[in-house]
mmCIF file of C-alpha atoms in Angstrom:
data_model
loop_
_atom_site.group_PDB
_atom_site.id
_atom_site.type_symbol
_atom_site.label_atom_id
_atom_site.label_comp_id
_atom_site.label_asym_id
_atom_site.label_seq_id
_atom_site.Cartn_x
_atom_site.Cartn_y
_atom_site.Cartn_z
ATOM 1 C CA MET A 202 -3.168 -10.546 12.288
ATOM 2 C CA ASN A 203 -4.601 -13.636 10.843
ATOM 3 C CA PHE A 204 -8.391 -13.303 10.112
ATOM 4 C CA GLN A 205 -10.179 -16.471 11.339
ATOM 5 C CA PRO A 206 -13.774 -15.864 11.592
ATOM 6 C CA SER A 207 -15.778 -18.313 13.994
ATOM 7 C CA LEU A 208 -18.186 -20.755 12.426
ATOM 8 C CA LYS A 209 -19.824 -21.865 15.714
ATOM 9 C CA THR A 210 -23.130 -20.242 14.651
ATOM 10 C CA ALA A 211 -22.945 -21.544 10.968
ATOM 11 C CA GLN A 212 -25.766 -23.932 11.569
ATOM 12 C CA SER A 213 -28.254 -21.005 11.672
ATOM 13 C CA GLU A 214 -28.678 -19.022 8.526
ATOM 14 C CA MET A 215 -27.073 -15.610 8.670
ATOM 15 C CA LEU A 216 -29.696 -13.083 7.583
ATOM 16 C CA ALA A 217 -27.717 -9.871 7.850
ATOM 17 C CA LEU A 218 -24.358 -8.485 8.843
ATOM 18 C CA PHE A 219 -23.576 -4.968 9.950
ATOM 19 C CA VAL A 220 -20.338 -3.067 9.945
ATOM 20 C CA SER A 221 -19.076 0.515 10.216
ATOM 21 C CA ASP A 222 -16.148 2.738 10.783
ATOM 22 C CA ILE A 223 -13.569 0.650 8.878
ATOM 23 C CA HIS A 224 -11.857 3.902 7.760
ATOM 24 C CA LEU A 225 -10.227 2.293 4.779
ATOM 25 C CA SER A 226 -7.221 4.147 3.510
ATOM 26 C CA PRO A 227 -3.930 3.197 1.701
ATOM 27 C CA ALA A 228 -2.185 4.186 4.834
ATOM 28 C CA LEU A 229 -3.827 1.287 6.607
ATOM 29 C CA PRO A 230 -2.853 -1.801 4.689
ATOM 30 C CA GLU A 231 -3.504 -4.354 7.279
ATOM 31 C CA THR A 232 -6.836 -2.927 8.098
ATOM 32 C CA THR A 233 -7.690 -3.100 4.389
ATOM 33 C CA ASN A 234 -6.348 -6.729 4.068
ATOM 34 C CA ILE A 235 -8.631 -7.775 7.120
ATOM 35 C CA PHE A 236 -11.711 -6.164 5.728
ATOM 36 C CA GLN A 237 -11.072 -7.799 2.256
ATOM 37 C CA ALA A 238 -10.824 -11.071 3.946
ATOM 38 C CA PHE A 239 -14.058 -10.340 5.892
ATOM 39 C CA LEU A 240 -15.826 -9.734 2.577
ATOM 40 C CA ARG A 241 -14.484 -13.068 1.008
ATOM 41 C CA GLN A 242 -15.031 -15.344 4.009
ATOM 42 C CA THR A 243 -17.787 -13.886 6.298
ATOM 43 C CA ALA A 244 -19.892 -11.538 4.147
ATOM 44 C CA MET A 245 -20.455 -14.342 1.473
ATOM 45 C CA ARG A 246 -22.320 -16.314 4.073
ATOM 46 C CA ALA A 247 -24.905 -13.638 4.748
ATOM 47 C CA LYS A 248 -27.988 -12.805 2.765
ATOM 48 C CA GLN A 249 -27.606 -8.988 3.362
ATOM 49 C CA LEU A 250 -24.571 -6.699 4.406
ATOM 50 C CA TYR A 251 -25.223 -3.232 5.680
ATOM 51 C CA ILE A 252 -22.367 -0.745 5.877
ATOM 52 C CA LEU A 253 -23.459 1.945 8.327
ATOM 53 C CA GLY A 254 -20.967 4.754 7.450
ATOM 54 C CA ASP A 255 -17.236 5.598 7.446
ATOM 55 C CA LEU A 256 -16.156 2.589 5.144
ATOM 56 C CA PHE A 257 -13.521 5.103 3.988
ATOM 57 C CA GLU A 258 -11.325 7.456 6.009
ATOM 58 C CA TYR A 259 -12.509 10.095 3.452
ATOM 59 C CA TRP A 260 -14.420 10.288 0.199
ATOM 60 C CA VAL A 261 -14.231 13.525 -1.835
ATOM 61 C CA GLY A 262 -16.599 12.338 -4.612
ATOM 62 C CA ASP A 263 -17.321 9.517 -7.019
ATOM 63 C CA ASP A 264 -14.884 10.894 -9.562
ATOM 64 C CA ASP A 265 -12.123 9.549 -7.445
ATOM 65 C CA ILE A 266 -13.443 6.133 -8.057
ATOM 66 C CA THR A 267 -10.965 5.344 -10.564
ATOM 67 C CA ASP A 268 -8.068 5.612 -7.954
ATOM 68 C CA ASP A 269 -6.306 2.243 -7.815
ATOM 69 C CA TYR A 270 -6.895 1.899 -4.065
ATOM 70 C CA ASN A 271 -10.558 2.645 -4.512
ATOM 71 C CA GLN A 272 -10.929 0.467 -7.445
ATOM 72 C CA LYS A 273 -9.701 -2.456 -5.274
ATOM 73 C CA ILE A 274 -12.414 -1.763 -2.645
ATOM 74 C CA VAL A 275 -15.041 -1.322 -5.238
ATOM 75 C CA SER A 276 -14.216 -4.628 -6.943
ATOM 76 C CA ALA A 277 -14.303 -6.500 -3.671
ATOM 77 C CA LEU A 278 -17.738 -5.145 -2.926
ATOM 78 C CA LYS A 279 -19.100 -5.934 -6.295
ATOM 79 C CA THR A 280 -17.816 -9.484 -5.993
ATOM 80 C CA VAL A 281 -19.910 -9.803 -2.864
ATOM 81 C CA ALA A 282 -22.967 -8.305 -4.618
ATOM 82 C CA GLU A 283 -22.484 -10.528 -7.571
ATOM 83 C CA SER A 284 -22.482 -13.594 -5.341
ATOM 84 C CA GLY A 285 -25.994 -12.772 -4.441
ATOM 85 C CA VAL A 286 -25.600 -10.829 -1.083
ATOM 86 C CA GLU A 287 -27.751 -7.639 -0.893
ATOM 87 C CA LEU A 288 -25.548 -4.752 -0.064
ATOM 88 C CA PHE A 289 -26.862 -1.573 1.784
ATOM 89 C CA TRP A 290 -25.168 1.778 2.642
ATOM 90 C CA ILE A 291 -25.714 4.587 5.031
ATOM 91 C CA ALA A 292 -23.256 7.468 4.959
ATOM 92 C CA GLY A 293 -20.873 8.264 7.813
ATOM 93 C CA ASN A 294 -19.170 11.496 8.623
ATOM 94 C CA ARG A 295 -16.260 10.617 6.460
ATOM 95 C CA ASP A 296 -17.788 9.398 3.410
ATOM 96 C CA PHE A 297 -21.156 11.144 3.043
ATOM 97 C CA LEU A 298 -20.136 12.183 -0.522
ATOM 98 C CA VAL A 299 -20.579 8.635 -1.806
ATOM 99 C CA GLY A 300 -23.007 8.811 -4.553
ATOM 100 C CA GLU A 301 -24.953 6.979 -7.394
ATOM 101 C CA ILE A 302 -21.757 6.124 -9.477
ATOM 102 C CA PHE A 303 -20.265 4.338 -6.463
ATOM 103 C CA ALA A 304 -23.563 2.564 -5.805
ATOM 104 C CA GLU A 305 -23.985 1.461 -9.431
ATOM 105 C CA MET A 306 -20.329 0.168 -9.697
ATOM 106 C CA THR A 307 -20.510 -1.677 -6.421
ATOM 107 C CA GLY A 308 -24.215 -2.924 -6.573
ATOM 108 C CA ILE A 309 -24.960 -1.261 -3.219
ATOM 109 C CA ARG A 310 -28.178 0.516 -2.234
ATOM 110 C CA LEU A 311 -27.919 3.866 -0.683
ATOM 111 C CA LEU A 312 -30.290 4.279 2.349
ATOM 112 C CA PRO A 313 -31.273 7.486 4.121
ATOM 113 C CA ASP A 314 -29.892 8.186 7.680
ATOM 114 C CA PRO A 315 -31.858 6.923 9.671
ATOM 115 C CA SER A 316 -33.681 3.996 8.049
ATOM 116 C CA VAL A 317 -36.012 1.308 9.428
ATOM 117 C CA VAL A 318 -35.406 -2.238 7.994
ATOM 118 C CA SER A 319 -37.157 -5.411 8.650
ATOM 119 C CA ILE A 320 -34.923 -8.528 9.279
ATOM 120 C CA GLY A 321 -36.345 -11.795 10.343
ATOM 121 C CA GLY A 322 -39.659 -10.215 11.262
ATOM 122 C CA ARG A 323 -37.949 -7.634 13.482
ATOM 123 C CA ASN A 324 -38.050 -3.988 12.666
ATOM 124 C CA ILE A 325 -34.706 -2.122 13.320
ATOM 125 C CA VAL A 326 -33.664 1.394 13.100
ATOM 126 C CA ILE A 327 -30.253 1.944 11.670
ATOM 127 C CA CYS A 328 -28.049 4.950 11.402
ATOM 128 C CA HIS A 329 -24.430 6.036 11.535
ATOM 129 C CA GLY A 330 -24.851 7.725 14.887
ATOM 130 C CA ASP A 331 -23.183 11.130 14.387
ATOM 131 C CA ALA A 332 -26.492 12.885 14.132
ATOM 132 C CA GLN A 333 -27.290 11.659 17.644
ATOM 133 C CA CYS A 334 -24.087 13.330 19.124
ATOM 134 C CA THR A 335 -26.040 16.337 19.946
ATOM 135 C CA ASP A 336 -23.916 17.442 22.839
ATOM 136 C CA ASP A 337 -21.113 18.096 20.492
ATOM 137 C CA THR A 338 -22.605 21.465 19.131
ATOM 138 C CA ASP A 339 -19.654 22.431 17.035
ATOM 139 C CA TYR A 340 -19.735 19.152 15.279
ATOM 140 C CA ILE A 341 -23.552 19.328 14.732
ATOM 141 C CA LYS A 342 -23.231 22.836 13.172
ATOM 142 C CA PHE A 343 -20.461 21.620 10.845
ATOM 143 C CA ARG A 344 -22.555 18.474 9.981
ATOM 144 C CA THR A 345 -25.519 20.839 9.015
ATOM 145 C CA VAL A 346 -23.275 22.712 6.677
ATOM 146 C CA VAL A 347 -21.590 19.853 4.927
ATOM 147 C CA ARG A 348 -24.828 17.873 4.533
ATOM 148 C CA ASN A 349 -26.460 20.952 2.724
ATOM 149 C CA PRO A 350 -26.941 19.834 -0.947
ATOM 150 C CA GLU A 351 -25.777 23.445 -2.029
ATOM 151 C CA TRP A 352 -22.560 23.156 -0.156
ATOM 152 C CA GLN A 353 -21.917 19.601 -1.696
ATOM 153 C CA LYS A 354 -22.649 20.973 -5.152
ATOM 154 C CA GLN A 355 -20.135 23.866 -4.701
ATOM 155 C CA PHE A 356 -17.502 21.454 -3.069
ATOM 156 C CA LEU A 357 -17.945 18.850 -5.863
ATOM 157 C CA SER A 358 -17.340 21.392 -8.474
ATOM 158 C CA LYS A 359 -13.612 22.013 -7.320
ATOM 159 C CA PRO A 360 -10.967 20.059 -8.751
ATOM 160 C CA LEU A 361 -10.318 16.652 -7.381
ATOM 161 C CA SER A 362 -6.777 17.490 -6.154
ATOM 162 C CA GLU A 363 -8.144 20.743 -4.385
ATOM 163 C CA ARG A 364 -10.958 18.761 -2.696
ATOM 164 C CA LYS A 365 -8.390 16.264 -1.207
ATOM 165 C CA LEU A 366 -6.365 19.078 0.150
ATOM 166 C CA ILE A 367 -9.408 20.617 1.781
ATOM 167 C CA VAL A 368 -10.433 17.280 3.350
ATOM 168 C CA GLN A 369 -6.978 16.615 4.595
ATOM 169 C CA SER A 370 -6.883 20.030 6.215
ATOM 170 C CA MET A 371 -10.416 19.325 7.739
ATOM 171 C CA ARG A 372 -9.274 15.969 9.150
ATOM 172 C CA MET A 373 -6.076 17.647 10.768
ATOM 173 C CA ASN A 374 -8.398 20.313 12.395
ATOM 174 C CA SER A 375 -10.870 17.730 13.509
ATOM 175 C CA LYS A 376 -8.142 15.631 15.351
ATOM 176 C CA SER A 377 -6.902 18.703 16.999
ATOM 177 C CA GLU A 378 -10.333 19.835 18.129
ATOM 178 C CA GLN A 379 -11.200 16.209 19.323
ATOM 179 C CA ALA A 380 -8.178 16.189 21.626
ATOM 180 C CA GLN A 381 -9.363 19.190 23.419
ATOM 181 C CA LYS A 382 -13.122 18.017 23.804
ATOM 182 C CA ASP A 383 -14.516 16.115 26.680
ATOM 183 C CA SER A 384 -14.981 12.548 25.500
ATOM 184 C CA ASN A 385 -18.626 12.461 26.825
ATOM 185 C CA ILE A 386 -19.832 14.975 24.463
ATOM 186 C CA MET A 387 -18.621 12.809 21.557
ATOM 187 C CA ASP A 388 -21.013 9.937 22.623
ATOM 188 C CA VAL A 389 -24.634 9.889 21.547
ATOM 189 C CA ASN A 390 -27.042 11.869 23.600
ATOM 190 C CA PRO A 391 -29.624 9.829 25.588
ATOM 191 C CA ASP A 392 -32.551 12.112 24.603
ATOM 192 C CA ALA A 393 -31.616 11.930 20.929
ATOM 193 C CA ILE A 394 -31.572 8.225 21.125
ATOM 194 C CA ALA A 395 -34.887 8.058 22.960
ATOM 195 C CA LYS A 396 -36.364 10.330 20.364
ATOM 196 C CA LEU A 397 -35.098 8.135 17.520
ATOM 197 C CA PHE A 398 -36.579 5.029 19.166
ATOM 198 C CA ASP A 399 -39.957 6.823 19.535
ATOM 199 C CA THR A 400 -40.163 8.161 15.998
ATOM 200 C CA SER A 401 -39.040 4.904 14.455
ATOM 201 C CA ALA A 402 -41.455 2.844 16.676
ATOM 202 C CA CYS A 403 -38.604 0.183 16.920
ATOM 203 C CA ASN A 404 -37.098 -1.423 20.032
ATOM 204 C CA THR A 405 -33.812 -2.326 18.358
ATOM 205 C CA MET A 406 -31.222 0.097 17.081
ATOM 206 C CA ILE A 407 -27.888 -0.357 15.281
ATOM 207 C CA HIS A 408 -25.369 2.343 14.840
ATOM 208 C CA GLY A 409 -21.472 3.059 14.790
ATOM 209 C CA HIS A 410 -19.527 6.227 14.792
ATOM 210 C CA THR A 411 -18.645 6.397 18.536
ATOM 211 C CA HIS A 412 -16.010 3.460 18.487
ATOM 212 C CA ARG A 413 -17.602 2.274 21.753
ATOM 213 C CA PRO A 414 -18.881 -1.298 20.883
ATOM 214 C CA ALA A 415 -21.539 -2.419 23.412
ATOM 215 C CA LEU A 416 -25.012 -3.545 23.754
ATOM 216 C CA HIS A 417 -27.141 -1.016 25.731
ATOM 217 C CA THR A 418 -30.395 -2.221 27.111
ATOM 218 C CA GLU A 419 -33.179 -0.125 28.851
ATOM 219 C CA THR A 420 -36.827 -0.614 29.211
ATOM 220 C CA GLY A 421 -37.240 -3.246 26.529
ATOM 221 C CA ARG A 422 -35.102 -1.379 24.087
ATOM 222 C CA TYR A 423 -31.863 -2.657 22.735
ATOM 223 C CA ARG A 424 -28.992 -0.562 21.131
ATOM 224 C CA TYR A 425 -26.089 -2.166 19.463
ATOM 225 C CA VAL A 426 -23.032 -0.007 18.861
ATOM 226 C CA LEU A 427 -20.673 -1.260 16.249
ATOM 227 C CA PRO A 428 -16.839 -1.358 16.669
ATOM 228 C CA ASP A 429 -14.379 0.585 14.690
ATOM 229 C CA TRP A 430 -11.640 -1.190 12.757
ATOM 230 C CA ASP A 431 -7.843 -0.667 13.086
ATOM 231 C CA ALA A 432 -5.176 -3.438 12.719
ATOM 232 C CA ASP A 433 -2.321 -0.812 11.867
ATOM 233 C CA THR A 434 -1.968 1.398 14.756
ATOM 234 C CA ASP A 435 -1.189 -1.305 17.240
ATOM 235 C CA LYS A 436 -0.609 -4.579 15.575
ATOM 236 C CA HIS A 437 -0.937 -6.226 19.082
ATOM 237 C CA LYS A 438 -4.263 -4.696 19.786
ATOM 238 C CA CYS A 439 -6.400 -4.866 16.617
ATOM 239 C CA THR A 440 -9.957 -3.596 16.867
ATOM 240 C CA GLY A 441 -12.904 -4.396 14.618
ATOM 241 C CA GLY A 442 -15.894 -6.672 14.199
ATOM 242 C CA TRP A 443 -19.484 -6.875 13.138
ATOM 243 C CA LEU A 444 -23.062 -7.581 14.147
ATOM 244 C CA SER A 445 -24.883 -10.615 12.814
ATOM 245 C CA ILE A 446 -28.548 -11.441 12.868
ATOM 246 C CA PHE A 447 -29.479 -15.093 12.452
ATOM 247 C CA ALA A 448 -32.589 -16.830 11.303
ATOM 248 C CA ASP A 449 -33.161 -18.363 14.851
ATOM 249 C CA GLY A 450 -33.491 -14.813 16.116
ATOM 250 C CA LYS A 451 -30.082 -14.443 17.646
ATOM 251 C CA ILE A 452 -28.079 -11.294 17.421
ATOM 252 C CA LEU A 453 -24.427 -11.552 17.954
ATOM 253 C CA LEU A 454 -21.827 -8.608 18.265
ATOM 254 C CA SER A 455 -18.521 -9.991 17.466
ATOM 255 C CA ASP A 456 -14.821 -9.100 17.272
ATOM 256 C CA LEU A 457 -12.486 -9.817 14.330
ATOM 257 C CA ASN A 458 -12.193 -13.504 15.353
ATOM 258 C CA GLY A 459 -15.985 -13.910 15.527
ATOM 259 C CA GLN A 460 -15.841 -13.975 19.395
ATOM 260 C CA GLU A 461 -18.924 -12.225 21.206
ATOM 261 C CA ILE A 462 -18.102 -8.695 22.426
#
């Protein structure tokens, strides 16, 4: 697929871009190429870039940052940061072990999940989205375990090769379990979303995780769901895109060609 971002809104300054669920991996070369092109061609035109989780298919610790593939991604992000674009990160369910070494080497700022950011005078609550999938009780229990600092400390103390084997086993089990689950329970829970709107005191939310890109509106509240990226599974049906916020107040959820979703 040729990456050809639309320039139709270039007349208005792009304040921020949001992406999530790129799932970068050496096994997905075309997706990797398209994301790198996005960084070179689109991200450079924004003042800020927010990555809301699952940039990587998995991340077993910052000591894997010297891997050739990971170095390529780190270098691409650093180039964006050095151009003057501010980079921000919220961890996903695949790459929650990204740490300070990664942040320092890329120039990215790690944010808690959820966070409230102010862009163009608008307060927006941002998150990955997995914590709001409360109907999937098995996943929420798993998330509670692996987000525990003590579990992470013990996991990171294991040899790198062992950690990779453990994560690969986890991913295989997760795929098997997801195939047996009702797809509805893997979406966000309306009450969890309403609670996050209430506690954040925001009327705009941006998240990823569910791979169900859309704008949901209800009673003056706007929830934008970011798309997942995949240009390798079916080269005739590539998925991906981003959300842009412009200085004139426009918010645009776009596909890989910059066309509105």
